[in-house]
JSON list of C-alpha atoms in Angstrom, two decimals:
[
{"chain": "A", "resi": 1, "resn": "UNK", "atom": "CA", "xyz": [20.27, 1.01, 11.49]},
{"chain": "A", "resi": 2, "resn": "UNK", "atom": "CA", "xyz": [16.59, 2.00, 11.39]},
{"chain": "A", "resi": 3, "resn": "UNK", "atom": "CA", "xyz": [13.95, 0.90, 13.85]},
{"chain": "A", "resi": 4, "resn": "UNK", "atom": "CA", "xyz": [12.00, -0.93, 11.13]},
{"chain": "A", "resi": 5, "resn": "UNK", "atom": "CA", "xyz": [15.07, -2.92, 10.10]},
{"chain": "A", "resi": 6, "resn": "UNK", "atom": "CA", "xyz": [15.83, -3.94, 13.66]},
{"chain": "A", "resi": 7, "resn": "UNK", "atom": "CA", "xyz": [12.18, -4.86, 14.14]},
{"chain": "A", "resi": 8, "resn": "UNK", "atom": "CA", "xyz": [12.31, -7.05, 11.02]},
{"chain": "A", "resi": 9, "resn": "UNK", "atom": "CA", "xyz": [15.49, -8.71, 12.32]},
{"chain": "A", "resi": 10, "resn": "UNK", "atom": "CA", "xyz": [13.66, -9.49, 15.58]},
{"chain": "A", "resi": 11, "resn": "UNK", "atom": "CA", "xyz": [10.77, -11.04, 13.68]},
{"chain": "A", "resi": 12, "resn": "UNK", "atom": "CA", "xyz": [13.06, -13.11, 11.43]},
{"chain": "A", "resi": 13, "resn": "UNK", "atom": "CA", "xyz": [15.11, -14.26, 14.42]},
{"chain": "A", "resi": 14, "resn": "UNK", "atom": "CA", "xyz": [11.93, -15.42, 16.19]},
{"chain": "A", "resi": 15, "resn": "UNK", "atom": "CA", "xyz": [10.75, -17.25, 13.07]},
{"chain": "A", "resi": 16, "resn": "UNK", "atom": "CA", "xyz": [14.13, -18.97, 12.76]},
{"chain": "A", "resi": 17, "resn": "UNK", "atom": "CA", "xyz": [13.97, -20.08, 16.39]},
{"chain": "A", "resi": 18, "resn": "UNK", "atom": "CA", "xyz": [10.66, -21.80, 15.67]},
{"chain": "A", "resi": 19, "resn": "UNK", "atom": "CA", "xyz": [11.86, -23.52, 12.48]},
{"chain": "A", "resi": 20, "resn": "UNK", "atom": "CA", "xyz": [13.36, -27.01, 12.27]},
{"chain": "A", "resi": 21, "resn": "UNK", "atom": "CA", "xyz": [17.12, -27.13, 12.77]},
{"chain": "A", "resi": 22, "resn": "UNK", "atom": "CA", "xyz": [17.75, -28.43, 9.23]},
{"chain": "A", "resi": 23, "resn": "UNK", "atom": "CA", "xyz": [16.64, -25.07, 7.79]},
{"chain": "A", "resi": 24, "resn": "UNK", "atom": "CA", "xyz": [18.53, -22.95, 10.30]},
{"chain": "A", "resi": 25, "resn": "UNK", "atom": "CA", "xyz": [21.75, -24.91, 9.70]},
{"chain": "A", "resi": 26, "resn": "UNK", "atom": "CA", "xyz": [21.69, -23.98, 6.00]},
{"chain": "A", "resi": 27, "resn": "UNK", "atom": "CA", "xyz": [22.00, -20.28, 6.85]},
{"chain": "A", "resi": 28, "resn": "UNK", "atom": "CA", "xyz": [25.58, -19.02, 7.36]},
{"chain": "A", "resi": 29, "resn": "UNK", "atom": "CA", "xyz": [26.55, -18.35, 10.98]},
{"chain": "A", "resi": 30, "resn": "UNK", "atom": "CA", "xyz": [27.49, -14.77, 10.11]},
{"chain": "A", "resi": 31, "resn": "UNK", "atom": "CA", "xyz": [23.91, -13.98, 9.04]},
{"chain": "A", "resi": 32, "resn": "UNK", "atom": "CA", "xyz": [22.42, -15.69, 12.08]},
{"chain": "A", "resi": 33, "resn": "UNK", "atom": "CA", "xyz": [24.74, -13.67, 14.30]},
{"chain": "A", "resi": 34, "resn": "UNK", "atom": "CA", "xyz": [23.67, -10.48, 12.53]},
{"chain": "A", "resi": 35, "resn": "UNK", "atom": "CA", "xyz": [20.00, -11.23, 13.25]},
{"chain": "A", "resi": 36, "resn": "UNK", "atom": "CA", "xyz": [20.81, -12.03, 16.87]},
{"chain": "A", "resi": 37, "resn": "UNK", "atom": "CA", "xyz": [22.97, -8.98, 17.59]},
{"chain": "A", "resi": 38, "resn": "UNK", "atom": "CA", "xyz": [20.95, -6.36, 15.70]},
{"chain": "A", "resi": 39, "resn": "UNK", "atom": "CA", "xyz": [17.46, -7.41, 16.79]},
{"chain": "A", "resi": 40, "resn": "UNK", "atom": "CA", "xyz": [15.46, -5.34, 19.26]},
{"chain": "A", "resi": 41, "resn": "UNK", "atom": "CA", "xyz": [15.76, -6.94, 22.68]},
{"chain": "A", "resi": 42, "resn": "UNK", "atom": "CA", "xyz": [12.57, -5.44, 24.10]},
{"chain": "A", "resi": 43, "resn": "UNK", "atom": "CA", "xyz": [10.39, -6.23, 21.06]},
{"chain": "A", "resi": 44, "resn": "UNK", "atom": "CA", "xyz": [8.06, -9.20, 21.51]},
{"chain": "A", "resi": 45, "resn": "UNK", "atom": "CA", "xyz": [7.09, -11.07, 18.38]},
{"chain": "A", "resi": 46, "resn": "UNK", "atom": "CA", "xyz": [3.84, -13.01, 18.60]},
{"chain": "A", "resi": 47, "resn": "UNK", "atom": "CA", "xyz": [3.91, -15.95, 16.23]},
{"chain": "A", "resi": 48, "resn": "UNK", "atom": "CA", "xyz": [1.20, -18.55, 16.15]},
{"chain": "A", "resi": 49, "resn": "UNK", "atom": "CA", "xyz": [2.92, -21.83, 15.30]},
{"chain": "A", "resi": 50, "resn": "UNK", "atom": "CA", "xyz": [-0.29, -23.41, 14.05]},
{"chain": "A", "resi": 51, "resn": "UNK", "atom": "CA", "xyz": [-0.72, -20.76, 11.32]},
{"chain": "A", "resi": 52, "resn": "UNK", "atom": "CA", "xyz": [1.38, -20.63, 8.15]},
{"chain": "A", "resi": 53, "resn": "UNK", "atom": "CA", "xyz": [4.04, -17.94, 8.08]},
{"chain": "A", "resi": 54, "resn": "UNK", "atom": "CA", "xyz": [2.07, -15.71, 5.72]},
{"chain": "A", "resi": 55, "resn": "UNK", "atom": "CA", "xyz": [-0.93, -15.71, 8.11]},
{"chain": "A", "resi": 56, "resn": "UNK", "atom": "CA", "xyz": [1.15, -14.37, 11.00]},
{"chain": "A", "resi": 57, "resn": "UNK", "atom": "CA", "xyz": [1.29, -10.61, 11.25]},
{"chain": "A", "resi": 58, "resn": "UNK", "atom": "CA", "xyz": [4.90, -10.01, 10.22]},
{"chain": "A", "resi": 59, "resn": "UNK", "atom": "CA", "xyz": [6.18, -6.77, 8.74]},
{"chain": "A", "resi": 60, "resn": "UNK", "atom": "CA", "xyz": [6.85, -6.47, 5.02]},
{"chain": "A", "resi": 61, "resn": "UNK", "atom": "CA", "xyz": [10.57, -6.15, 5.73]},
{"chain": "A", "resi": 62, "resn": "UNK", "atom": "CA", "xyz": [10.57, -9.40, 7.71]},
{"chain": "A", "resi": 63, "resn": "UNK", "atom": "CA", "xyz": [8.67, -11.19, 4.94]},
{"chain": "A", "resi": 64, "resn": "UNK", "atom": "CA", "xyz": [11.17, -9.87, 2.40]},
{"chain": "A", "resi": 65, "resn": "UNK", "atom": "CA", "xyz": [14.09, -11.15, 4.49]},
{"chain": "A", "resi": 66, "resn": "UNK", "atom": "CA", "xyz": [12.46, -14.56, 4.82]},
{"chain": "A", "resi": 67, "resn": "UNK", "atom": "CA", "xyz": [11.89, -14.62, 1.05]},
{"chain": "A", "resi": 68, "resn": "UNK", "atom": "CA", "xyz": [15.59, -13.86, 0.51]},
{"chain": "A", "resi": 69, "resn": "UNK", "atom": "CA", "xyz": [16.58, -16.65, 2.92]},
{"chain": "A", "resi": 70, "resn": "UNK", "atom": "CA", "xyz": [14.24, -19.00, 1.11]},
{"chain": "A", "resi": 71, "resn": "UNK", "atom": "CA", "xyz": [15.69, -18.11, -2.28]},
{"chain": "A", "resi": 72, "resn": "UNK", "atom": "CA", "xyz": [19.34, -18.18, -1.21]},
{"chain": "A", "resi": 73, "resn": "UNK", "atom": "CA", "xyz": [19.51, -21.12, 1.19]},
{"chain": "A", "resi": 74, "resn": "UNK", "atom": "CA", "xyz": [16.35, -23.24, 1.25]},
{"chain": "A", "resi": 75, "resn": "UNK", "atom": "CA", "xyz": [15.56, -23.85, -2.43]},
{"chain": "A", "resi": 76, "resn": "UNK", "atom": "CA", "xyz": [16.23, -27.56, -3.04]},
{"chain": "A", "resi": 77, "resn": "UNK", "atom": "CA", "xyz": [17.30, -27.33, -6.71]},
{"chain": "A", "resi": 78, "resn": "UNK", "atom": "CA", "xyz": [17.86, -24.99, -9.65]},
{"chain": "A", "resi": 79, "resn": "UNK", "atom": "CA", "xyz": [14.38, -25.54, -11.11]},
{"chain": "A", "resi": 80, "resn": "UNK", "atom": "CA", "xyz": [12.61, -24.45, -7.94]},
{"chain": "A", "resi": 81, "resn": "UNK", "atom": "CA", "xyz": [14.99, -21.52, -7.59]},
{"chain": "A", "resi": 82, "resn": "UNK", "atom": "CA", "xyz": [14.33, -20.47, -11.20]},
{"chain": "A", "resi": 83, "resn": "UNK", "atom": "CA", "xyz": [10.55, -20.75, -10.74]},
{"chain": "A", "resi": 84, "resn": "UNK", "atom": "CA", "xyz": [10.77, -18.66, -7.60]},
{"chain": "A", "resi": 85, "resn": "UNK", "atom": "CA", "xyz": [12.89, -16.07, -9.41]},
{"chain": "A", "resi": 86, "resn": "UNK", "atom": "CA", "xyz": [10.33, -15.84, -12.22]},
{"chain": "A", "resi": 87, "resn": "UNK", "atom": "CA", "xyz": [7.55, -15.38, -9.65]},
{"chain": "A", "resi": 88, "resn": "UNK", "atom": "CA", "xyz": [9.50, -12.57, -7.98]},
{"chain": "A", "resi": 89, "resn": "UNK", "atom": "CA", "xyz": [10.02, -10.89, -11.36]},
{"chain": "A", "resi": 90, "resn": "UNK", "atom": "CA", "xyz": [6.33, -11.17, -12.18]},
{"chain": "A", "resi": 91, "resn": "UNK", "atom": "CA", "xyz": [5.34, -9.68, -8.82]},
{"chain": "A", "resi": 92, "resn": "UNK", "atom": "CA", "xyz": [7.82, -6.85, -9.27]},
{"chain": "A", "resi": 93, "resn": "UNK", "atom": "CA", "xyz": [6.48, -6.05, -12.76]},
{"chain": "A", "resi": 94, "resn": "UNK", "atom": "CA", "xyz": [2.90, -5.97, -11.45]},
{"chain": "A", "resi": 95, "resn": "UNK", "atom": "CA", "xyz": [3.96, -3.67, -8.62]},
{"chain": "A", "resi": 96, "resn": "UNK", "atom": "CA", "xyz": [5.80, -1.30, -10.98]},
{"chain": "A", "resi": 97, "resn": "UNK", "atom": "CA", "xyz": [2.84, -1.24, -13.37]},
{"chain": "A", "resi": 98, "resn": "UNK", "atom": "CA", "xyz": [0.43, -0.38, -10.54]},
{"chain": "A", "resi": 99, "resn": "UNK", "atom": "CA", "xyz": [2.72, 2.39, -9.32]},
{"chain": "A", "resi": 100, "resn": "UNK", "atom": "CA", "xyz": [3.10, 3.79, -12.84]},
{"chain": "A", "resi": 101, "resn": "UNK", "atom": "CA", "xyz": [-0.68, 3.84, -13.37]},
{"chain": "A", "resi": 102, "resn": "UNK", "atom": "CA", "xyz": [-1.30, 5.37, -9.98]},
{"chain": "A", "resi": 103, "resn": "UNK", "atom": "CA", "xyz": [1.27, 8.15, -10.29]},
{"chain": "A", "resi": 104, "resn": "UNK", "atom": "CA", "xyz": [1.20, 8.76, -14.05]},
{"chain": "A", "resi": 105, "resn": "UNK", "atom": "CA", "xyz": [1.42, 12.52, -14.60]},
{"chain": "A", "resi": 106, "resn": "UNK", "atom": "CA", "xyz": [-0.98, 12.46, -17.55]},
{"chain": "A", "resi": 107, "resn": "UNK", "atom": "CA", "xyz": [-3.70, 10.82, -15.46]},
{"chain": "A", "resi": 108, "resn": "UNK", "atom": "CA", "xyz": [-3.13, 13.20, -12.57]},
{"chain": "A", "resi": 109, "resn": "UNK", "atom": "CA", "xyz": [-3.70, 16.22, -14.80]},
{"chain": "A", "resi": 110, "resn": "UNK", "atom": "CA", "xyz": [-6.69, 14.64, -16.56]},
{"chain": "A", "resi": 111, "resn": "UNK", "atom": "CA", "xyz": [-8.45, 14.14, -13.25]},
{"chain": "A", "resi": 112, "resn": "UNK", "atom": "CA", "xyz": [-7.88, 17.76, -12.26]},
{"chain": "A", "resi": 113, "resn": "UNK", "atom": "CA", "xyz": [-9.15, 19.00, -15.63]},
{"chain": "A", "resi": 114, "resn": "UNK", "atom": "CA", "xyz": [-12.32, 16.93, -15.31]},
{"chain": "A", "resi": 115, "resn": "UNK", "atom": "CA", "xyz": [-12.95, 18.30, -11.82]},
{"chain": "A", "resi": 116, "resn": "UNK", "atom": "CA", "xyz": [-12.51, 21.88, -13.05]},
{"chain": "A", "resi": 117, "resn": "UNK", "atom": "CA", "xyz": [-14.92, 21.32, -15.93]},
{"chain": "A", "resi": 118, "resn": "UNK", "atom": "CA", "xyz": [-17.52, 19.87, -13.57]},
{"chain": "A", "resi": 119, "resn": "UNK", "atom": "CA", "xyz": [-17.18, 22.85, -11.23]},
{"chain": "A", "resi": 120, "resn": "UNK", "atom": "CA", "xyz": [-17.63, 25.28, -14.09]},
{"chain": "A", "resi": 121, "resn": "UNK", "atom": "CA", "xyz": [-20.77, 23.50, -15.23]},
{"chain": "A", "resi": 122, "resn": "UNK", "atom": "CA", "xyz": [-22.25, 23.78, -11.76]},
{"chain": "A", "resi": 123, "resn": "UNK", "atom": "CA", "xyz": [-21.61, 27.50, -11.59]},
{"chain": "A", "resi": 124, "resn": "UNK", "atom": "CA", "xyz": [-23.55, 28.38, -14.76]},
{"chain": "A", "resi": 125, "resn": "UNK", "atom": "CA", "xyz": [-27.10, 29.34, -13.79]},
{"chain": "A", "resi": 126, "resn": "UNK", "atom": "CA", "xyz": [-29.44, 31.19, -16.07]},
{"chain": "A", "resi": 127, "resn": "UNK", "atom": "CA", "xyz": [-31.26, 34.15, -14.52]},
{"chain": "A", "resi": 128, "resn": "UNK", "atom": "CA", "xyz": [-34.30, 35.70, -16.18]},
{"chain": "A", "resi": 129, "resn": "UNK", "atom": "CA", "xyz": [-34.99, 39.36, -15.52]},
{"chain": "A", "resi": 130, "resn": "UNK", "atom": "CA", "xyz": [-38.53, 40.50, -14.98]},
{"chain": "A", "resi": 131, "resn": "UNK", "atom": "CA", "xyz": [-39.79, 43.09, -17.37]},
{"chain": "A", "resi": 132, "resn": "UNK", "atom": "CA", "xyz": [-40.57, 46.65, -16.34]},
{"chain": "A", "resi": 133, "resn": "UNK", "atom": "CA", "xyz": [-44.32, 46.06, -16.54]},
{"chain": "A", "resi": 134, "resn": "UNK", "atom": "CA", "xyz": [-44.04, 42.86, -14.47]},
{"chain": "A", "resi": 135, "resn": "UNK", "atom": "CA", "xyz": [-42.19, 44.76, -11.74]},
{"chain": "A", "resi": 136, "resn": "UNK", "atom": "CA", "xyz": [-44.88, 47.48, -11.64]},
{"chain": "A", "resi": 137, "resn": "UNK", "atom": "CA", "xyz": [-47.62, 44.85, -11.39]},
{"chain": "A", "resi": 138, "resn": "UNK", "atom": "CA", "xyz": [-45.73, 43.08, -8.59]},
{"chain": "A", "resi": 139, "resn": "UNK", "atom": "CA", "xyz": [-45.42, 46.37, -6.71]},
{"chain": "A", "resi": 140, "resn": "UNK", "atom": "CA", "xyz": [-49.19, 47.03, -6.95]},
{"chain": "A", "resi": 141, "resn": "UNK", "atom": "CA", "xyz": [-49.89, 43.49, -5.79]},
{"chain": "A", "resi": 142, "resn": "UNK", "atom": "CA", "xyz": [-47.65, 43.93, -2.77]},
{"chain": "A", "resi": 143, "resn": "UNK", "atom": "CA", "xyz": [-49.30, 47.26, -1.88]},
{"chain": "A", "resi": 144, "resn": "UNK", "atom": "CA", "xyz": [-52.81, 45.83, -2.09]},
{"chain": "A", "resi": 145, "resn": "UNK", "atom": "CA", "xyz": [-51.69, 42.42, -0.78]},
{"chain": "A", "resi": 146, "resn": "UNK", "atom": "CA", "xyz": [-53.01, 40.48, -3.70]},
{"chain": "A", "resi": 147, "resn": "UNK", "atom": "CA", "xyz": [-51.63, 37.09, -4.52]}
]
């Protein structure tokens, strides 16, 4: 089991210890035992009881586990459970859309092409050559130190 998973189990176990007994009793004993046995013993979780659970600094994995517990065991009826399911689907679709836009291969290549075009435009500088007569005049001026 990974360190992050065991850390999340520690956080969830601490949250469950601070919850009313009526919520903890709804969770199967097997799951509670899993949280208790697999948690990190030397990891201290700082939870401020006066703040809501989303304002405490819990890991994403711990928040996901709490969301699963909420969906599976604490939803009071089918309507609330269905609404919660629809919210989870909506959040997942937004997340997938953001990821697709961020890592879309077409956009990645477009950005590189634009950067290359900008670099090429910066490199083009027009140089005018002085004529033969102008160079001779400049040479005389430098010899006689005339401006």
